[in-house]
Amino acid sequence: MEDLKELVQKFKKTVKVKTGKDFPTNAYEQLWGAICAVFNSWTNERAILYRKMEGIPYEWGTAVNVQAMVFGNMGDSSATGVCFSRDAGTGEDLFNGEYLINAQGEDVVAGIRTPQQITKIGSQRWAELAGVSEEERVAKFPSMEEIMPEIYQELDELQTKLENHYKDMQDMEFTVQEGKLWFLQTRNGKRTGAAMVKIAMDLFRQGVIDEKTALMRVEPNKLDELLHPIFDKEALTQAKVLTRGLPASPGAATGQIVFFADDASEWAAAKKAVIMVRIETSPEDLAGMAVAEGILTARGGMTSHAAVVARGMGKCCVSGAGALRIDYKARTVEIDGVLLKEGDYISLNGSTGEVYLGEVETKEAELSDDFAELMKLADKYTRLQVRTNADTPHDAMVARNFGAVGIGLCRTEHMFFEGEKIKAMREMILAENIEERRIALAKILPYQQEDFKGIFKAMEGLPVTVRLLDPPLHEFVPHDLKGQEEMAEAMGVSLKYIQERVESLCEHNPMLGHRGCRLGNTYPEITEMQTRAILGAALALKKEGVVTHPEIMVPLTGILREYKEQDNVIRAEAAKLFAEVGDSIDFTVGTMIEIPRAALTADRIASAAEFFSFGTNDLTQMTFGYSRDDVASFLPIYLEKKILEVDPFQVLDQKGVGQLIQMATEKGRAIRPELKCGICGEHGGEPSSVKFCHRVGLNYVSCSPFRVPIARLSAAQAALED
Amino acid sequence: MEDLKELVQKFKKTVKVKTGKDFPTNAYEQLWGAICAVFNSWTNERAILYRKMEGIPYEWGTAVNVQAMVFGNMGDSSATGVCFSRDAGTGEDLFNGEYLINAQGEDVVAGIRTPQQITKIGSQRWAELAGVSEEERVAKFPSMEEIMPEIYQELDELQTKLENHYKDMQDMEFTVQEGKLWFLQTRNGKRTGAAMVKIAMDLFRQGVIDEKTALMRVEPNKLDELLHPIFDKEALTQAKVLTRGLPASPGAATGQIVFFADDASEWAAAKKAVIMVRIETSPEDLAGMAVAEGILTARGGMTSHAAVVARGMGKCCVSGAGALRIDYKARTVEIDGVLLKEGDYISLNGSTGEVYLGEVETKEAELSDDFAELMKLADKYTRLQVRTNADTPHDAMVARNFGAVGIGLCRTEHMFFEGEKIKAMREMILAENIEERRIALAKILPYQQEDFKGIFKAMEGLPVTVRLLDPPLHEFVPHDLKGQEEMAEAMGVSLKYIQERVESLCEHNPMLGHRGCRLGNTYPEITEMQTRAILGAALALKKEGVVTHPEIMVPLTGILREYKEQDNVIRAEAAKLFAEVGDSIDFTVGTMIEIPRAALTADRIASAAEFFSFGTNDLTQMTFGYSRDDVASFLPIYLEKKILEVDPFQVLDQKGVGQLIQMATEKGRAIRPELKCGICGEHGGEPSSVKFCHRVGLNYVSCSPFRVPIARLSAAQAALED
């Protein structure tokens, strides 16, 4: 009490100094002061900046509500509480909430006193979980329904009325003052992804909302929560957060630390759950990533190798956790002073980026019937199709089960990293001349054909877009001495030769170097081999009665003639193969649009290409002039300073990159009206980007398997928003 | 004779096999066969491809001239020859040519017999050069004028008539058959750059052509020959070509091989002419390059560091000579089996890319009055202004003498490499926090201010666009142990700290990394220092009565807010400085447009920027997705396969990059009609690119000093072509 008095003195003094006037003692004067303060706040600097950012007109002005206070702390006939018309965690259609006798609103939130349940059933459920007997519950923690039955009755009627009025789950606050109920506030309640789906579908089935409204009620991004394992809530409260990285791929994972792909495979084979911890990952880590529960990296952003691959696999990943100090030699990782060794347990939350010490219990994802029904509803309204980015039959199957209607991007490069394939690939790259290269390619051909067979089969009857070899060759060659010695022996050449070749493949800016169709145009024999593998696989399946729709995609086109050269090579090799086999298969040839020049000259390119697929990762890189691998040095500052509102690698930049997409689609279709256009970058699974794709009239988006439901719902919402 | 008979038999047999018919014996039949063969060639594959490439319509068809043969080998009253209405080498208005008695056309060209001069004066000049006495000349090598005076008379009248008809120097062929002159062919003659200028100006002064025609007669690129030293023709015939690289910067150079900048400086100080030979150059080689006669590199294209810097200096450079095997340790270079040591002589032709063994005599460039007159004529018609890219007062003066009306690009980064400056710069980059960075920046400030003073003074009264710091910081830090130790000592930190900082600055794709205004936005204190240096220099000069027009240019803008942040920093610092000094200076703030997104959103950016300067080097890199440093792996193949007709880093790609320039100019001026637009990439000195800039309505082009005359003439021609 003395403290308060002192505080009041201080405030009064400050008011005098700042305003030159004594603090008013007249209540009306105080009220007017408060009202004017709110009005004046409309022109303060922060408000101006905020309006500018959000595009809110100055003319709107602000409003002031003047309300008499009510008090829940006027004795035992007074109380205060919050309540929900449905369960915000599960979506169950059950009125619920908490209250406190003789208390004010802050007391419920502050956690000083333990609030009690409003409904009897809620109270009973709580008691069971807390291990409280029914006698004790009734005596010490009775529900409002039991001790203030009339008030409760009134409250229950009101919440029903409010939900029926707003046609959505309500989050409400109330106060009881000396036996009289005062309703303070109601708003649509926040909820979990699962609750969001259940409430929307329940309200629809209850006839409160129609199916379009049900579809619009679900935030697509929230579906993610339903598709991945999550931490047990109780367990999480006990867990210690070690550090925080980027939420690169959602889900929860717990396991033992390993640093190397080989160990991951070995430990996983021994039925151990492992978390792969790396400074950053490379294609050589794929096998390890595939068997790990989760991946944690010290470097790399939301679209780093680790992040992209993990999302593709639907595997939990936290990337760019800068606090990690990894010592590969010692097999340790230090995180802000905590030293962990190989084999120690950690847990990752890929949806928040949190890294926990030790094991934290996880729960598997379970898809409800409501979810399936929602997806069915979505398809009813969607115009934009949803395909998937998948490089393995497993990923293809997962995506198909999630409703993908084809593969929009099958990258061939990931296929090269298993077992013997990488050796043949390296031989091809390190070859000194075309003859040697052809010999190595002949070794790769059967592997590739088998890989394509698997994927085509998983997508039977649906279109599969296969992208020809894209990454710079140096990504495939061994950069370590052991690997180089191996290749020297295998190829019967000197170690020095191998090292010189590896060195000569290094580039200053590999992202802008010898890659994409620049490879196919300098080494057409690679394109020939891949064409043969793709169409050979399709022909083999045709014999087995499996229907395939291969679409061959030329990457990184920037010039019409560049595309045409590849188109010629592909069609010539196809004709040769068909003649040899005495059978043929329908296929189309098209191109990625991921170089700004390709978008600018899309009318020319469409004169030859049968489809466009916007590679928005690269297109974003080139349009902004950002390398995904290097943005970490300035992107966080750009986001903080609001130079960028969002990471353009996550959310499609509609003003710049989007302008190119729209321009290219229009120019392309002006020349070839039936031109099929899609997008296969990371943006294909991001709601606002999917909606943009719908608006500019693309035929499909393609995203990683676990984003397929999100894209489907976004596509439906886009159609409804039209 | 027997050989010929056998050959005829073989031809006849082949004709029989291929056509199934005997070779016709009737002359008319033969003639019709020949005529039809020409007509049929219109539809052969090569012709179709060629038409497609050159855009020639099929409908045009081809023509056949049927002409009776005349014979110059029918005895001593017969002869054959070629002649020119003016001197193709010097442009002198003097009829000249060569002939042979009793010979056919091939004999003159084939060099089996030595042809004689047509005119007497030509013959006498030839004899003097060849050391032949007048008696011997008259006896053995008389002119046609002397031994066939009537024929000569007729020939002379004809050449005058033809030149007057075509109003240009003619290159003619004739045959004399038994005393009768037959005229075979005439065409406008090829000529050297010097002759081209002289002939055009002579014809203009002689009233044959008007001044517009004179301007159109000169190929801008040919002016280059006039501006740089050239090899002595005689000496060149004796020289051995070692290899060929890219003609990166024109001119001729001869000197002793050195491999390191330090040696170049030392040897040059000792009055030795040196050629710097490097695998590739970096900013640390600048001092050496500045004193060398020429630069030869094993790697790098037409826009590599060596090439760009050399062109800026007007210094001969051959880049990307792949045959060079340089051993820095042994100080040797092996070129296709020839081993050269430091100190050995070589010679470079930067206009052709040839590398010669040993010393080859060179001749200095000398600018004629005709050249000056031509330039004055050009200015009369030009709309597009020509500025220069210059980083030193010397370069600025050279360009100003060539007629540049301002600096379009003053790069601040090259200034940092001299003496103590680099140390302060490194301290700034390696600083751990903002306080340390500010201390280092304070050391750099006076250096920068002095540098700007020098440049502003050299360009007194003319606008100077200064670009803020642009390159990735790792370009400035020491990558060698010695340099790192030096910095550790200077800064009082551990070597390990320096090495870690250097390592942390490395990027996967520095071209797409932390550079340009991304530096200024993450370290605004750099922008503050540079603003203070630029405007401080201008204020100091104002006191001395020197008028300056500083334009501050923000590099690598991609986002409006990114530009605005920098604009705010610049204007705030300027206001602070002006208040401190109690004086002010007019200046403008604008931006490079070199990121595709900046061009796409130019309307937004123009709302804040006062001028645009298209950085076509970077814009080409991003629009094509090519790194200039890495194109060597595929660009030669692309040019060979005609996927690209020209190197887009040399000749502006009008379809793609040009589209962005046009779009940005239009969008920008829609918002800010008075927006000043220029271009400051390498393309600013390339004729077709300059003409494009004129057509899209840019205000100026800016190019390296030695390209200024070329740009001025191109700009005039563009205006005349309108």
Coordinates of N, CA, C and O in Angstrom, one line a residue, chain A residues 600-708:
Chain A
L600 N 11.1 -13.0 -69.7 CA 11.0 -11.8 -70.5 C 10.8 -12.2 -72.0 O 10.2 -11.4 -72.7
T601 N 11.4 -13.3 -72.4 CA 11.3 -13.7 -73.8 C 10.4 -15.0 -73.9 O 10.6 -15.8 -74.8
A602 N 9.4 -15.1 -73.0 CA 8.6 -16.3 -73.0 C 7.8 -16.5 -74.3 O 7.5 -17.6 -74.6
D603 N 7.5 -15.4 -75.0 CA 6.7 -15.6 -76.2 C 7.6 -16.4 -77.2 O 7.1 -17.2 -78.0
R604 N 8.9 -16.1 -77.2 CA 9.8 -16.8 -78.1 C 10.0 -18.3 -77.7 O 9.9 -19.2 -78.5
I605 N 10.1 -18.4 -76.4 CA 10.4 -19.8 -75.9 C 9.1 -20.7 -76.0 O 9.3 -21.9 -76.3
A606 N 8.0 -20.1 -75.9 CA 6.7 -20.9 -76.0 C 6.5 -21.3 -77.5 O 5.7 -22.2 -77.7
S607 N 7.3 -20.7 -78.4 CA 7.1 -21.2 -79.8 C 7.7 -22.6 -79.9 O 7.3 -23.3 -80.9
A608 N 8.5 -23.0 -79.0 CA 9.1 -24.3 -79.1 C 8.7 -25.2 -77.9 O 8.6 -26.4 -78.0
A609 N 8.5 -24.7 -76.7 CA 8.3 -25.5 -75.5 C 6.8 -25.8 -75.3 O 6.0 -24.9 -75.6
E610 N 6.5 -27.0 -74.9 CA 5.1 -27.4 -74.8 C 4.5 -27.1 -73.4 O 3.3 -27.1 -73.2
F611 N 5.4 -26.9 -72.4 CA 4.9 -26.5 -71.1 C 6.0 -25.6 -70.4 O 7.2 -25.7 -70.7
F612 N 5.5 -24.8 -69.5 CA 6.4 -24.0 -68.6 C 6.2 -24.4 -67.2 O 5.1 -24.7 -66.7
S613 N 7.3 -24.5 -66.5 CA 7.2 -24.8 -65.0 C 8.1 -23.7 -64.4 O 9.3 -23.7 -64.6
F614 N 7.5 -22.8 -63.6 CA 8.2 -21.8 -63.0 C 9.0 -22.3 -61.8 O 8.4 -22.8 -60.8
G615 N 10.3 -22.2 -61.9 CA 11.2 -22.6 -60.8 C 11.4 -21.4 -59.9 O 12.4 -20.6 -60.1
T616 N 10.5 -21.2 -59.0 CA 10.6 -19.9 -58.3 C 11.7 -19.8 -57.3 O 12.0 -18.7 -56.9
N617 N 12.4 -20.9 -56.9 CA 13.6 -20.7 -56.1 C 14.6 -20.0 -56.9 O 15.1 -19.0 -56.4
D618 N 15.0 -20.5 -58.0 CA 16.0 -19.8 -58.8 C 15.6 -18.5 -59.4 O 16.3 -17.5 -59.4
L619 N 14.3 -18.4 -59.7 CA 13.8 -17.2 -60.3 C 13.9 -16.1 -59.2 O 14.2 -14.9 -59.5
T620 N 13.6 -16.4 -58.0 CA 13.7 -15.5 -56.9 C 15.2 -15.1 -56.7 O 15.5 -13.9 -56.5
Q621 N 16.1 -16.1 -56.8 CA 17.5 -15.8 -56.6 C 18.0 -14.8 -57.7 O 18.7 -13.8 -57.3
M622 N 17.6 -15.0 -58.9 CA 18.1 -14.2 -60.0 C 17.4 -12.8 -60.0 O 18.0 -11.8 -60.3
T623 N 16.1 -12.8 -59.7 CA 15.4 -11.6 -59.8 C 15.8 -10.6 -58.7 O 15.9 -9.4 -58.9
F624 N 16.1 -11.2 -57.5 CA 16.6 -10.3 -56.4 C 18.1 -10.2 -56.4 O 18.6 -9.3 -55.8
G625 N 18.8 -11.1 -57.1 CA 20.2 -11.1 -57.0 C 20.7 -11.6 -55.7 O 21.7 -11.1 -55.1
Y626 N 19.9 -12.6 -55.1 CA 20.3 -13.1 -53.8 C 20.7 -14.6 -54.0 O 20.0 -15.3 -54.7
S627 N 21.7 -15.0 -53.3 CA 22.0 -16.4 -53.3 C 21.4 -17.0 -52.0 O 21.7 -16.5 -50.9
R628 N 20.6 -18.0 -52.1 CA 20.0 -18.6 -51.0 C 21.0 -19.0 -49.9 O 20.7 -18.9 -48.7
D629 N 22.2 -19.4 -50.4 CA 23.2 -19.9 -49.4 C 23.9 -18.7 -48.7 O 24.6 -19.0 -47.7
D630 N 23.7 -17.5 -49.2 CA 24.5 -16.4 -48.6 C 23.6 -15.3 -47.9 O 24.1 -14.4 -47.4
V631 N 22.3 -15.5 -48.0 CA 21.4 -14.4 -47.5 C 21.5 -14.2 -46.0 O 21.1 -13.1 -45.5
A632 N 22.0 -15.2 -45.3 CA 22.0 -15.1 -43.8 C 22.8 -13.9 -43.4 O 22.5 -13.4 -42.3
S633 N 23.7 -13.3 -44.2 CA 24.4 -12.2 -43.7 C 23.6 -10.9 -43.7 O 24.0 -9.9 -43.1
F634 N 22.5 -10.8 -44.5 CA 21.8 -9.6 -44.5 C 20.3 -9.7 -44.3 O 19.6 -8.8 -43.9
L635 N 19.8 -10.9 -44.7 CA 18.3 -11.1 -44.7 C 17.7 -10.8 -43.3 O 16.7 -10.1 -43.2
P636 N 18.3 -11.3 -42.2 CA 17.7 -11.1 -40.9 C 17.6 -9.6 -40.6 O 16.6 -9.1 -40.1
I637 N 18.6 -8.8 -41.0 CA 18.6 -7.4 -40.8 C 17.5 -6.7 -41.7 O 16.8 -5.8 -41.3
Y638 N 17.4 -7.2 -42.9 CA 16.4 -6.7 -43.8 C 15.0 -6.9 -43.3 O 14.1 -6.1 -43.4
L639 N 14.8 -8.1 -42.6 CA 13.4 -8.4 -42.1 C 13.2 -7.5 -40.8 O 12.1 -7.0 -40.7
E640 N 14.2 -7.3 -40.1 CA 14.1 -6.6 -38.8 C 13.8 -5.1 -39.2 O 13.0 -4.5 -38.5
K641 N 14.5 -4.6 -40.2 CA 14.3 -3.2 -40.6 C 13.1 -3.0 -41.5 O 12.8 -1.9 -41.9
K642 N 12.4 -4.1 -41.7 CA 11.2 -4.0 -42.6 C 11.5 -3.6 -44.0 O 10.6 -3.1 -44.7
I643 N 12.7 -3.8 -44.4 CA 13.1 -3.6 -45.8 C 12.3 -4.7 -46.6 O 11.8 -4.4 -47.7
L644 N 12.4 -5.8 -46.0 CA 11.5 -6.9 -46.6 C 10.5 -7.3 -45.5 O 10.9 -7.4 -44.3
E645 N 9.3 -7.6 -45.9 CA 8.3 -7.9 -44.9 C 8.4 -9.4 -44.6 O 8.1 -9.9 -43.5
V646 N 8.7 -10.2 -45.6 CA 8.8 -11.6 -45.5 C 10.0 -12.1 -46.3 O 10.5 -11.4 -47.2
D647 N 10.5 -13.3 -46.0 CA 11.6 -13.9 -46.7 C 11.0 -14.3 -48.1 O 10.1 -15.1 -48.2
P648 N 11.6 -13.7 -49.2 CA 11.0 -14.0 -50.5 C 11.3 -15.4 -51.0 O 10.7 -15.9 -51.9
F649 N 12.1 -16.2 -50.3 CA 12.3 -17.6 -50.6 C 11.2 -18.4 -50.0 O 11.0 -19.6 -50.4
Q650 N 10.4 -17.9 -49.0 CA 9.3 -18.6 -48.4 C 8.0 -18.1 -49.0 O 7.1 -19.0 -49.3
V651 N 7.8 -16.8 -49.1 CA 6.6 -16.3 -49.6 C 6.9 -15.6 -51.0 O 7.8 -14.7 -51.0
L652 N 6.2 -16.0 -52.0 CA 6.5 -15.5 -53.3 C 6.4 -13.9 -53.4 O 5.4 -13.4 -52.9
D653 N 7.4 -13.3 -53.9 CA 7.4 -11.8 -54.1 C 6.5 -11.5 -55.3 O 6.9 -11.6 -56.4
Q654 N 5.3 -11.1 -55.0 CA 4.4 -10.9 -56.1 C 4.7 -9.7 -57.0 O 4.5 -9.7 -58.2
K655 N 5.2 -8.7 -56.4 CA 5.6 -7.4 -57.1 C 6.6 -7.7 -58.2 O 6.6 -7.1 -59.3
G656 N 7.7 -8.4 -57.8 CA 8.8 -8.6 -58.7 C 8.8 -9.9 -59.4 O 8.5 -10.0 -60.6
V657 N 9.0 -11.0 -58.7 CA 9.1 -12.3 -59.2 C 7.7 -12.7 -59.8 O 7.6 -13.2 -60.9
G658 N 6.6 -12.3 -59.1 CA 5.3 -12.6 -59.6 C 5.0 -11.9 -60.9 O 4.3 -12.4 -61.8
Q659 N 5.5 -10.7 -61.0 CA 5.3 -9.9 -62.3 C 5.9 -10.7 -63.5 O 5.3 -10.8 -64.5
L660 N 7.1 -11.3 -63.2 CA 7.7 -12.1 -64.3 C 6.9 -13.4 -64.6 O 6.7 -13.7 -65.8
I661 N 6.3 -14.0 -63.6 CA 5.5 -15.2 -63.8 C 4.2 -14.8 -64.6 O 3.9 -15.5 -65.6
Q662 N 3.6 -13.7 -64.2 CA 2.4 -13.3 -64.9 C 2.7 -12.9 -66.4 O 2.1 -13.4 -67.3
M663 N 3.8 -12.2 -66.6 CA 4.3 -11.8 -67.9 C 4.6 -13.0 -68.8 O 4.1 -13.1 -69.9
A664 N 5.3 -13.9 -68.2 CA 5.7 -15.1 -69.0 C 4.5 -15.9 -69.4 O 4.4 -16.5 -70.5
T665 N 3.5 -16.1 -68.4 CA 2.3 -16.9 -68.7 C 1.5 -16.2 -69.8 O 1.1 -16.9 -70.8
E666 N 1.4 -14.9 -69.7 CA 0.6 -14.2 -70.8 C 1.3 -14.2 -72.1 O 0.7 -14.5 -73.1
K667 N 2.6 -13.9 -72.1 CA 3.4 -14.0 -73.4 C 3.4 -15.3 -74.0 O 3.2 -15.5 -75.2
G668 N 3.5 -16.3 -73.1 CA 3.6 -17.7 -73.6 C 2.3 -18.2 -74.2 O 2.2 -18.7 -75.3
R669 N 1.2 -17.8 -73.6 CA -0.1 -18.3 -74.0 C -0.6 -17.5 -75.2 O -1.5 -17.9 -76.0
A670 N 0.0 -16.3 -75.4 CA -0.3 -15.5 -76.6 C 0.1 -16.2 -77.9 O -0.5 -16.2 -78.9
I671 N 1.2 -17.0 -77.7 CA 1.8 -17.7 -78.8 C 1.2 -19.1 -78.9 O 1.0 -19.7 -80.0
R672 N 1.0 -19.7 -77.7 CA 0.6 -21.1 -77.6 C -0.5 -21.2 -76.6 O -0.3 -21.4 -75.4
P673 N -1.8 -21.0 -77.0 CA -2.9 -20.8 -76.1 C -3.1 -22.0 -75.1 O -3.5 -21.8 -74.0
E674 N -2.7 -23.2 -75.5 CA -2.9 -24.4 -74.7 C -1.7 -24.6 -73.8 O -1.6 -25.6 -73.1
L675 N -0.7 -23.7 -73.7 CA 0.5 -23.8 -72.9 C 0.2 -24.2 -71.5 O -0.5 -23.4 -70.8
K676 N 0.7 -25.3 -71.0 CA 0.5 -25.7 -69.6 C 1.5 -25.0 -68.8 O 2.7 -25.1 -69.0
C677 N 1.0 -24.3 -67.7 CA 2.0 -23.6 -66.9 C 1.8 -24.0 -65.4 O 0.7 -24.1 -64.9
G678 N 2.9 -24.2 -64.8 CA 2.9 -24.6 -63.4 C 4.0 -24.0 -62.6 O 4.8 -23.3 -63.2
I679 N 4.0 -24.2 -61.3 CA 5.1 -23.7 -60.5 C 5.7 -24.9 -59.7 O 4.9 -25.7 -59.1
C680 N 7.0 -25.0 -59.6 CA 7.5 -26.1 -58.8 C 8.6 -25.7 -57.8 O 9.4 -26.5 -57.4
G681 N 8.6 -24.4 -57.4 CA 9.5 -24.0 -56.4 C 9.0 -24.3 -55.0 O 7.9 -24.9 -54.9
E682 N 9.7 -23.9 -54.0 CA 9.3 -24.1 -52.7 C 7.9 -23.3 -52.4 O 7.2 -23.7 -51.5
H683 N 7.6 -22.3 -53.2 CA 6.5 -21.5 -53.0 C 5.2 -22.3 -53.3 O 4.1 -21.8 -53.0
G684 N 5.3 -23.4 -54.0 CA 4.1 -24.1 -54.4 C 3.3 -24.7 -53.3 O 2.1 -25.1 -53.5
G685 N 3.8 -24.6 -52.1 CA 3.1 -25.1 -50.9 C 2.8 -24.0 -49.9 O 2.5 -24.2 -48.8
E686 N 3.0 -22.7 -50.3 CA 2.8 -21.6 -49.4 C 1.5 -20.9 -49.8 O 1.3 -20.5 -50.9
P687 N 0.5 -20.8 -48.9 CA -0.9 -20.4 -49.2 C -0.9 -19.1 -50.1 O -1.6 -19.1 -51.1
S688 N -0.3 -18.0 -49.6 CA -0.5 -16.8 -50.4 C 0.1 -16.9 -51.8 O -0.4 -16.3 -52.8
S689 N 1.2 -17.7 -51.9 CA 1.8 -17.9 -53.2 C 0.9 -18.8 -54.1 O 0.7 -18.5 -55.3
V690 N 0.3 -19.8 -53.5 CA -0.7 -20.6 -54.3 C -1.8 -19.8 -54.8 O -2.2 -19.9 -55.9
K691 N -2.3 -18.9 -53.9 CA -3.4 -18.1 -54.4 C -3.0 -17.2 -55.5 O -3.8 -16.9 -56.5
F692 N -1.8 -16.7 -55.5 CA -1.3 -15.9 -56.6 C -1.3 -16.7 -57.9 O -1.7 -16.2 -58.9
C693 N -0.8 -17.9 -57.7 CA -0.7 -18.8 -58.9 C -2.1 -19.0 -59.5 O -2.3 -19.1 -60.8
H694 N -3.1 -19.1 -58.7 CA -4.5 -19.3 -59.2 C -4.9 -18.0 -59.9 O -5.4 -18.1 -61.0
R695 N -4.6 -16.9 -59.3 CA -5.0 -15.6 -59.9 C -4.4 -15.3 -61.3 O -5.0 -14.8 -62.2
V696 N -3.1 -15.7 -61.5 CA -2.5 -15.5 -62.8 C -2.8 -16.6 -63.8 O -2.4 -16.6 -64.9
G697 N -3.6 -17.6 -63.3 CA -4.1 -18.6 -64.2 C -3.2 -19.8 -64.5 O -3.3 -20.4 -65.6
L698 N -2.3 -20.1 -63.6 CA -1.5 -21.3 -63.8 C -2.4 -22.5 -63.7 O -3.5 -22.5 -63.2
N699 N -1.9 -23.6 -64.4 CA -2.6 -24.9 -64.4 C -2.4 -25.7 -63.1 O -3.3 -26.4 -62.6
Y700 N -1.2 -25.6 -62.5 CA -1.0 -26.4 -61.3 C 0.1 -25.7 -60.5 O 0.9 -24.9 -61.0
V701 N 0.2 -26.1 -59.2 CA 1.3 -25.9 -58.4 C 1.9 -27.2 -58.0 O 1.1 -28.2 -57.9
S702 N 3.2 -27.3 -57.7 CA 3.8 -28.5 -57.3 C 4.6 -28.2 -56.1 O 5.4 -27.3 -56.0
C703 N 4.4 -29.1 -55.0 CA 5.1 -28.8 -53.8 C 5.5 -30.1 -53.1 O 5.2 -31.2 -53.6
S704 N 6.2 -30.0 -52.0 CA 6.7 -31.2 -51.4 C 5.5 -32.0 -50.8 O 4.5 -31.4 -50.5
P705 N 5.6 -33.3 -50.7 CA 4.5 -34.1 -50.4 C 3.7 -33.6 -49.2 O 2.4 -33.6 -49.3
F706 N 4.3 -33.2 -48.1 CA 3.6 -32.9 -46.9 C 2.9 -31.5 -47.0 O 2.2 -31.1 -46.1
R707 N 3.2 -30.8 -48.1 CA 2.5 -29.5 -48.3 C 1.3 -29.6 -49.2 O 0.6 -28.7 -49.4
V708 N 1.1 -30.8 -49.8 CA 0.0 -31.0 -50.7 C -1.3 -30.7 -50.2 O -2.1 -29.9 -50.8

